[in-house]
mmCIF file of C-alpha atoms and ligand atoms in Angstrom:
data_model
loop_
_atom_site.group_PDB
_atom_site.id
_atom_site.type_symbol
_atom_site.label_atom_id
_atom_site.label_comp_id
_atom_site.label_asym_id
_atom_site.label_seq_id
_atom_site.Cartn_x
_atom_site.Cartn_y
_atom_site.Cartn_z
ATOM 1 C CA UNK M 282 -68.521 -70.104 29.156
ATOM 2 C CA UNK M 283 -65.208 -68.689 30.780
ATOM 3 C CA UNK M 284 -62.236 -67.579 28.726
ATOM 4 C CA UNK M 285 -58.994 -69.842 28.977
ATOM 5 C CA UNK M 286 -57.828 -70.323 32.603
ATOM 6 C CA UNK M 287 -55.138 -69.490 33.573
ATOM 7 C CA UNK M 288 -52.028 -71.617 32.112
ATOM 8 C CA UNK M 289 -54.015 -72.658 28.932
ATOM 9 C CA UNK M 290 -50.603 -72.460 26.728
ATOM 10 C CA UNK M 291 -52.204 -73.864 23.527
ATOM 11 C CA UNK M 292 -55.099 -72.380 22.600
ATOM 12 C CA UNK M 293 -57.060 -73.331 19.432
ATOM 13 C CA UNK M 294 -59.283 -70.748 17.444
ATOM 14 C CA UNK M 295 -62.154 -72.791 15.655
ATOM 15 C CA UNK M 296 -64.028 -70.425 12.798
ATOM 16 C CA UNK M 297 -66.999 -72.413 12.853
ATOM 17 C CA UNK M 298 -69.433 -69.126 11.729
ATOM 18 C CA UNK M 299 -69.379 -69.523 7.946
ATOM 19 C CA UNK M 300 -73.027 -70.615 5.785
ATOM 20 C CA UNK M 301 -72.222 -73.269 4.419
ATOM 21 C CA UNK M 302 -74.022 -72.408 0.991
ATOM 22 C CA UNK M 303 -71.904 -74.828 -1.228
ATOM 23 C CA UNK M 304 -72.939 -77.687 1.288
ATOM 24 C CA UNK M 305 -76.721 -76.801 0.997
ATOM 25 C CA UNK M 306 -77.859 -77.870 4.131
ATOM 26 C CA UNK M 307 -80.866 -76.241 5.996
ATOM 27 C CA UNK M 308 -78.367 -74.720 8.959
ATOM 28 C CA UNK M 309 -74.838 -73.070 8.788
ATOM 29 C CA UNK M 310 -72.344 -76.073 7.946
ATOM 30 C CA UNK M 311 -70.822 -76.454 11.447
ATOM 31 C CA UNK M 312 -73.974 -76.887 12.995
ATOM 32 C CA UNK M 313 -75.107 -79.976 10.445
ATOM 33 C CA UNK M 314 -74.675 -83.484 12.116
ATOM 34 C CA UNK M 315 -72.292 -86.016 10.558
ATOM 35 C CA UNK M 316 -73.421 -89.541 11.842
ATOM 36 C CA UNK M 317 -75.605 -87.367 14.270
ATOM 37 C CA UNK M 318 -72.719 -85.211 15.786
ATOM 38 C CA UNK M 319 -72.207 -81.886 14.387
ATOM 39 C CA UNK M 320 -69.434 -80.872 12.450
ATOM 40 C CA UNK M 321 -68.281 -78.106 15.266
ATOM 41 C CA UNK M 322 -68.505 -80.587 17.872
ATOM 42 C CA UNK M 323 -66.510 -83.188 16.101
ATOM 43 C CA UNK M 324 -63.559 -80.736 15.683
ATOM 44 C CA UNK M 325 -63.733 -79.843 18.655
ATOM 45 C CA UNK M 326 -63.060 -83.206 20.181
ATOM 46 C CA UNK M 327 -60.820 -83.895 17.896
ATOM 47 C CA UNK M 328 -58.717 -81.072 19.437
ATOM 48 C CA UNK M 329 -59.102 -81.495 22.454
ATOM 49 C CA UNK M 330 -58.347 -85.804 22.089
ATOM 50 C CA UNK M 331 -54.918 -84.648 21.328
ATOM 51 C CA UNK M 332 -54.137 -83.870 24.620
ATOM 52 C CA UNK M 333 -51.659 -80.995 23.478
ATOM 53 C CA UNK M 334 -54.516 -78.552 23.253
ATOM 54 C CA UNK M 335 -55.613 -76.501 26.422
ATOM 55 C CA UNK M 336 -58.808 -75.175 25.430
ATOM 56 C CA UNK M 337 -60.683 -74.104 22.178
ATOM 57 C CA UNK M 338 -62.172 -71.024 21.280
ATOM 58 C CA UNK M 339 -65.114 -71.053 18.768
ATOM 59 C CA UNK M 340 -66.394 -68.596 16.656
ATOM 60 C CA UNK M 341 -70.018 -68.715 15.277
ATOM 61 C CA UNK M 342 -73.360 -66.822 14.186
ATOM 62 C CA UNK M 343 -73.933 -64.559 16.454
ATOM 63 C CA UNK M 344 -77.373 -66.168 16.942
ATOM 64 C CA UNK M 345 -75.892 -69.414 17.617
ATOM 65 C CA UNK M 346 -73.708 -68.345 20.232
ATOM 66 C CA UNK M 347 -75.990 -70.294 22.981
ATOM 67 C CA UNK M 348 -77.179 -73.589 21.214
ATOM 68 C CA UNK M 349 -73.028 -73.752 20.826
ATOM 69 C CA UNK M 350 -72.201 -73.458 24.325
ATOM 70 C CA UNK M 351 -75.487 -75.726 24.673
ATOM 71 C CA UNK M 352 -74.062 -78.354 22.120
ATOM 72 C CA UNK M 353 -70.280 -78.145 23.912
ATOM 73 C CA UNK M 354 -71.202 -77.998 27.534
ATOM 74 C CA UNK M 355 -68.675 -79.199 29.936
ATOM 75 C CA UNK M 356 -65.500 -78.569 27.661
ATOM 76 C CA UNK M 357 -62.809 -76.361 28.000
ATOM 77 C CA UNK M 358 -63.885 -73.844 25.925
ATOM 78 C CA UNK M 359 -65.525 -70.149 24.805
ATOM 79 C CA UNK M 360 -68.269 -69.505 21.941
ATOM 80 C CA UNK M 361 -68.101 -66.006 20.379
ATOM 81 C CA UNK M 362 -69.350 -64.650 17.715
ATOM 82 C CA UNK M 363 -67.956 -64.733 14.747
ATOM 83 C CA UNK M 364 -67.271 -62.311 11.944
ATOM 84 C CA UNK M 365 -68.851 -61.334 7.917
ATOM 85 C CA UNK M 366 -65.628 -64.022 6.672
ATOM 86 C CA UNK M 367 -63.191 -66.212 7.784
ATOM 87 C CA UNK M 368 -60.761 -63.643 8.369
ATOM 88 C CA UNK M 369 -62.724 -61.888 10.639
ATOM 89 C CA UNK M 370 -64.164 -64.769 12.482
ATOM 90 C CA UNK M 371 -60.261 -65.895 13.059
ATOM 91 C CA UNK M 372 -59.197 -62.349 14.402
ATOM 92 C CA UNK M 373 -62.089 -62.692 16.951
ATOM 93 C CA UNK M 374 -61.208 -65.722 17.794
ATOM 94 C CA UNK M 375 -57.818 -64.765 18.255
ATOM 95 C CA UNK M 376 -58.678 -61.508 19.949
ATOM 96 C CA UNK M 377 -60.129 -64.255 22.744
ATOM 97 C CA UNK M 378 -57.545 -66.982 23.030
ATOM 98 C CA UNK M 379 -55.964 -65.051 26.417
ATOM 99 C CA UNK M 380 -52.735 -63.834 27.539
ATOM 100 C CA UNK M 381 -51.059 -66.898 28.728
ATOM 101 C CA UNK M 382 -51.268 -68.491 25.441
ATOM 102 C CA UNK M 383 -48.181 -69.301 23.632
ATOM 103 C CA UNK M 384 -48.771 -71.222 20.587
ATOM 104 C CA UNK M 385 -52.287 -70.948 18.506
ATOM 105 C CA UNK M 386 -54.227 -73.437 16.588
ATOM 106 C CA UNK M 387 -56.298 -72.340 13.773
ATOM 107 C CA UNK M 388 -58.514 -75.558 12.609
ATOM 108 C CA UNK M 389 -61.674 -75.309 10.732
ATOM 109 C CA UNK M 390 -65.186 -76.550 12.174
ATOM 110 C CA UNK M 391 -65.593 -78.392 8.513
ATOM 111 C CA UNK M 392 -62.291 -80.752 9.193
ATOM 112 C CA UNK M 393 -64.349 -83.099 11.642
ATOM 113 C CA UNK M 394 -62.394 -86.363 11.000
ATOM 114 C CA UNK M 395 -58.577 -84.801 11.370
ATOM 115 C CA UNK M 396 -56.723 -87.294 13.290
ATOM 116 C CA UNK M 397 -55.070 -86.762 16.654
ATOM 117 C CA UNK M 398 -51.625 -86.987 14.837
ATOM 118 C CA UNK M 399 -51.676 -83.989 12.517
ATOM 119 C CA UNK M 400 -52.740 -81.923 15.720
ATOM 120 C CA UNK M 401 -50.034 -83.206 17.474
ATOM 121 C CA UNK M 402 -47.221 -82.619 14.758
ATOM 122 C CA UNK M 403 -48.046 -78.866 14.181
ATOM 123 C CA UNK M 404 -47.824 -78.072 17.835
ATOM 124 C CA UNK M 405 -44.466 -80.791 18.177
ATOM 125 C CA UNK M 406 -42.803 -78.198 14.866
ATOM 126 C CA UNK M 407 -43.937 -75.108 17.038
ATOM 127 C CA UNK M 408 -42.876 -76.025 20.189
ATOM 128 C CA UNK M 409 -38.944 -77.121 18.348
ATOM 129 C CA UNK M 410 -39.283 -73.584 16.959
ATOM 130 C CA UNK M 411 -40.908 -73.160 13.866
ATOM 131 C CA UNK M 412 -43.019 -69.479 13.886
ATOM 132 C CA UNK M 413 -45.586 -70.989 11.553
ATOM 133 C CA UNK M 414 -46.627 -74.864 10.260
ATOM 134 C CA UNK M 415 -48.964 -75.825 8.259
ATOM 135 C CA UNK M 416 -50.314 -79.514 7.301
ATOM 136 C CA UNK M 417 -49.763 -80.489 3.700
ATOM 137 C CA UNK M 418 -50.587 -82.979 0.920
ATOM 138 C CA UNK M 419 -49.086 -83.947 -2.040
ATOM 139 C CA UNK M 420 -51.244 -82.789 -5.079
ATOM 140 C CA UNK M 421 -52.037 -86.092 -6.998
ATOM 141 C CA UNK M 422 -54.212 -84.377 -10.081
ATOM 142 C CA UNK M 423 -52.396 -82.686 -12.765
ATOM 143 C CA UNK M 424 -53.340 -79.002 -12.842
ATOM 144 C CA UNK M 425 -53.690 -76.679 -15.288
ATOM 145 C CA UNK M 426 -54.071 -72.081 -15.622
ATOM 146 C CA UNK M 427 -57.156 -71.632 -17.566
ATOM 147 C CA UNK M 428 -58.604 -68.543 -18.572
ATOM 148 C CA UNK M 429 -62.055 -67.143 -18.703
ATOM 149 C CA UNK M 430 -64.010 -68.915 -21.328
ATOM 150 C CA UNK M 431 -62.137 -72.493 -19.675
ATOM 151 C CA UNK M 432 -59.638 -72.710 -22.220
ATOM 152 C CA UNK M 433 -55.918 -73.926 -20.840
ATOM 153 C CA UNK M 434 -53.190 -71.931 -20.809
ATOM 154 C CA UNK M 435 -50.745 -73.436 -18.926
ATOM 155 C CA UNK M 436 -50.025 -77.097 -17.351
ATOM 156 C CA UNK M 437 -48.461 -75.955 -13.702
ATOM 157 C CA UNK M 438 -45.754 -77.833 -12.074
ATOM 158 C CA UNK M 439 -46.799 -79.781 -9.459
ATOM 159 C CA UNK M 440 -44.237 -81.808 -8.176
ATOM 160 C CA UNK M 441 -43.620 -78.096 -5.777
ATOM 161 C CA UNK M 442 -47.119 -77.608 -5.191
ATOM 162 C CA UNK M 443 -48.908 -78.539 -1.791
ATOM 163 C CA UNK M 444 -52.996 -78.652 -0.732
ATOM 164 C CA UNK M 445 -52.895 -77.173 2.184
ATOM 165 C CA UNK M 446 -54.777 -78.490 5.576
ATOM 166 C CA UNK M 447 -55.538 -76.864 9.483
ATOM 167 C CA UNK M 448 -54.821 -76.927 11.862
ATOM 168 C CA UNK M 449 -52.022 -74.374 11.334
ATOM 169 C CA UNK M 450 -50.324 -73.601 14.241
ATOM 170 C CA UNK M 451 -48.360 -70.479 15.127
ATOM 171 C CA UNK M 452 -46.566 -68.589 18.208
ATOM 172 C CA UNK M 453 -49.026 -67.188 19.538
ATOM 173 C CA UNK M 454 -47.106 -63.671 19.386
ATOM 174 C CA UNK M 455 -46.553 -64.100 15.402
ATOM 175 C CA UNK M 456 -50.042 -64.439 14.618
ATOM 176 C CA UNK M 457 -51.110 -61.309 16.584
ATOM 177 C CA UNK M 458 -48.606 -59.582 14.361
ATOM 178 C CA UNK M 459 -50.349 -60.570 11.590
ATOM 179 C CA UNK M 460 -53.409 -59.976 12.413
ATOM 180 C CA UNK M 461 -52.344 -56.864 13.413
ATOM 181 C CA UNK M 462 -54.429 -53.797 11.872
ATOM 182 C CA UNK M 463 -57.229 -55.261 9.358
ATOM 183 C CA UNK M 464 -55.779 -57.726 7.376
ATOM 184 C CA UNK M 465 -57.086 -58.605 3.753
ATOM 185 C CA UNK M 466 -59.300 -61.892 3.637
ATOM 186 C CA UNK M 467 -57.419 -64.768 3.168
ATOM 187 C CA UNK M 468 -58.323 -68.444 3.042
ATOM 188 C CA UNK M 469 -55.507 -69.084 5.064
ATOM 189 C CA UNK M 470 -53.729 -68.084 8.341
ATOM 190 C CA UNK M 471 -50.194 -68.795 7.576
ATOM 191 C CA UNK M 472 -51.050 -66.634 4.152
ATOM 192 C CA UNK M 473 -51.123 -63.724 6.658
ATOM 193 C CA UNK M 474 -47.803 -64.616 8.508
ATOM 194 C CA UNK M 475 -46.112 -65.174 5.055
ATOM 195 C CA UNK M 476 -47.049 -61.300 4.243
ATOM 196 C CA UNK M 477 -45.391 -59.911 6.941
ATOM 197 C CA UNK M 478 -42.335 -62.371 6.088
ATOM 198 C CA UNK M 479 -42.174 -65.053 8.623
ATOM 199 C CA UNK M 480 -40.741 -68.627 7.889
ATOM 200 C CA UNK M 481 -44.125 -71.371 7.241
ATOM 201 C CA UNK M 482 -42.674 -74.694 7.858
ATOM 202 C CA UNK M 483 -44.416 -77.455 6.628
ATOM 203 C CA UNK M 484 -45.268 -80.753 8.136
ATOM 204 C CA UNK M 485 -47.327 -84.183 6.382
ATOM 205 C CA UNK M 486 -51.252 -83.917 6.391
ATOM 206 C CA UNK M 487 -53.693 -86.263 6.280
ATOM 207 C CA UNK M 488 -56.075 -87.498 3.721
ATOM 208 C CA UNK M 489 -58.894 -88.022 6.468
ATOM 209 C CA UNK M 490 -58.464 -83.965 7.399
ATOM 210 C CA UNK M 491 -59.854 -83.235 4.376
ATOM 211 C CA UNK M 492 -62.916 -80.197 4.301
ATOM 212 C CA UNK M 493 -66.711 -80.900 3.983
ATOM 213 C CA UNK M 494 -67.520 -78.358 1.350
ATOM 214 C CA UNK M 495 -70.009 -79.834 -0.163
ATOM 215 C CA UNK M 496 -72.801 -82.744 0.098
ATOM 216 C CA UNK M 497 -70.429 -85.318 -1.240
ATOM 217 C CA UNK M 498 -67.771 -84.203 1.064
ATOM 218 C CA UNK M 499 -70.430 -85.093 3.821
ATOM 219 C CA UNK M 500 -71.745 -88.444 2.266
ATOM 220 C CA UNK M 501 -67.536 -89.903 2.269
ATOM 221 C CA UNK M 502 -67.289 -88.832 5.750
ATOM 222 C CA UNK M 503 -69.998 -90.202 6.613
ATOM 223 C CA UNK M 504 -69.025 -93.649 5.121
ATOM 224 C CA UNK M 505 -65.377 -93.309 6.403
ATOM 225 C CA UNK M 506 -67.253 -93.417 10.030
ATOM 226 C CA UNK M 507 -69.681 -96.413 9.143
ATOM 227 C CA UNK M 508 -66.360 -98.142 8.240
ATOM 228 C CA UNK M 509 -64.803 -97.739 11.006
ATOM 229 C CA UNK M 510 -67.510 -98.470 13.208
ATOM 230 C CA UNK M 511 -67.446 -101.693 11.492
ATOM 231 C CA UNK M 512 -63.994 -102.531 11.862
ATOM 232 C CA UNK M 513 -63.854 -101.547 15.828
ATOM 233 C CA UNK M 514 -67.300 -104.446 15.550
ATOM 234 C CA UNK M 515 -65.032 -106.675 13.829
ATOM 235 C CA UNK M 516 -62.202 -106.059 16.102
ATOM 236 C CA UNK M 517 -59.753 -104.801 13.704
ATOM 237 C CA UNK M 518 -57.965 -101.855 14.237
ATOM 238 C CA UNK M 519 -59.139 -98.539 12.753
HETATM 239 O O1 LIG L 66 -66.376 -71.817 3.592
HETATM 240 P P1 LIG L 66 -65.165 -72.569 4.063
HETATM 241 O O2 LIG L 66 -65.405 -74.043 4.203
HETATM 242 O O3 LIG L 66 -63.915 -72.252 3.306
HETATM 243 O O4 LIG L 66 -64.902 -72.036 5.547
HETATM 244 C C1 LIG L 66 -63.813 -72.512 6.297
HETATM 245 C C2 LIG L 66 -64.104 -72.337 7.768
HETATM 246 O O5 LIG L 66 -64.253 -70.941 8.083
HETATM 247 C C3 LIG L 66 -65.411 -73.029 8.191
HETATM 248 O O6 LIG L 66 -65.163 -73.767 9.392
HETATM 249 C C4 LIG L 66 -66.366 -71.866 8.371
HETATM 250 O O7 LIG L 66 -67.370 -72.087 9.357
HETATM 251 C C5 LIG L 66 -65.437 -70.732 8.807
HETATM 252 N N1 LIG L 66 -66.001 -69.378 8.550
HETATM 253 C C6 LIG L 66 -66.188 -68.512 9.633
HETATM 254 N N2 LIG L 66 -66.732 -67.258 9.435
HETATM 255 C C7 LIG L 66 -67.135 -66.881 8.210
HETATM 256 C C8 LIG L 66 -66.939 -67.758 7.075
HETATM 257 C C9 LIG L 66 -66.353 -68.996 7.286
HETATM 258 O O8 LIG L 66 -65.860 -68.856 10.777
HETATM 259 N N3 LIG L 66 -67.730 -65.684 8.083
#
């Protein structure tokens, strides 16, 4: 599939190449189906449903690269390959998202039930001016520092700490600054742009972005869907 045309000004990178060990399935996690859709293609709609995203580009196996295009036919977007980590896969994403592109998404292929909204605020705090935003969550458990052998340490306070959700979105010129040389793997993109000292605004998550990790993660979103199919039968609003 083509690159972004012309005029594509918000380009999302989708790293949708990682194994998916923790989630045990028999295929790489993006590729597994949730309620019969795969994860990738979920996110992807999900993106593109916002109707503030111009076209996505995904990074997977490099074996994979056709049953993608295969699975996303007749979108606006590019399958490449992607890297050994997430880092990697992200900075070839990245290296793909075009000239014209002014603001980039970075949203993981495991957040398949992220609503339109979040996608919509990140680009809304770019486009005010904000270099970097991330979606963020309360943390509701207490949390403790343990060391090795699992005894605590520490109780951390967590009234200033945040979980942290994608998509992040960035100027598109800030994140090729900090992806700019090899940077260190990071489970993060706006952990890069804090290292080279740009501002990360932050802006209110959403519980249903969370990230199928693992089989239980899959099972809830699963059930979250079977809900709301019920509820649109029902005629109440999801
Ligand atoms: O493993 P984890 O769930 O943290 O991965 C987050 C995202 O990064 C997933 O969408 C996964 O497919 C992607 N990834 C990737 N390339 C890798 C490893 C992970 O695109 N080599």
């Amino acid at each position: 599939m083509d690159g972004p045309s012309r005029g594509a000004d918000v380009v999302a990178v989708l790293p949708a190449a990682g194994s998916g060990t923790r989630l045990g399935a028999a295929e790489p996690k993006a590729f597994v189906p949730l309620a019969g859709v795969p994860l990738l293609v979920r996110a992807v709609d999900g993106l593109l449903a916002s109707d503030v995203v111009d076209h996505v580009v995904v990074a997977v196996p490099s074996e994979l690269v056709d049953r993608a295009l295969g699975l996303l036919s007749g979108r606006p977007v590019s399958v490449i390959a992607g890297g050994g980590d997430r880092t990697a896969s992200v900075a070839a994403g990245l290296a793909a998202t075009g000239p014209d592109a002014e603001v980039v998404l970075v949203h993981d292929a495991a957040r398949p039930l992220t609503p339109v909204d979040v996608v919509r605020r990140v680009v809304a705090a770019v486009r005010a001016g904000a270099p970097a935003v991330i979606p963020v969550l309360p943390v509701a458990d207490t949390v403790k520092r343990v060391d090795p052998n699992g005894v605590v340490t520490d109780t951390v306070d967590r009234s200033a700490l945040r979980a942290v959700q994608t998509p992040q979105a960035f100027r598109a010129a800030d994140l090729r600054r900090a992806y700019a040389g090899i940077p260190d793997p990071a489970t993060d993109d706006a952990g890069l742009v804090e290292a080279i000292g740009d501002p990360v605004a932050t802006v209110p998550g959403d519980p249903l972005a969370f990230k199928v990790t693992t089989a239980w993660d899959l099972r809830i979103a699963e059930l979250l869907l079977a809900g709301a199919v019920l509820e649109e039968m029902s005629g109440r609003t999801v």
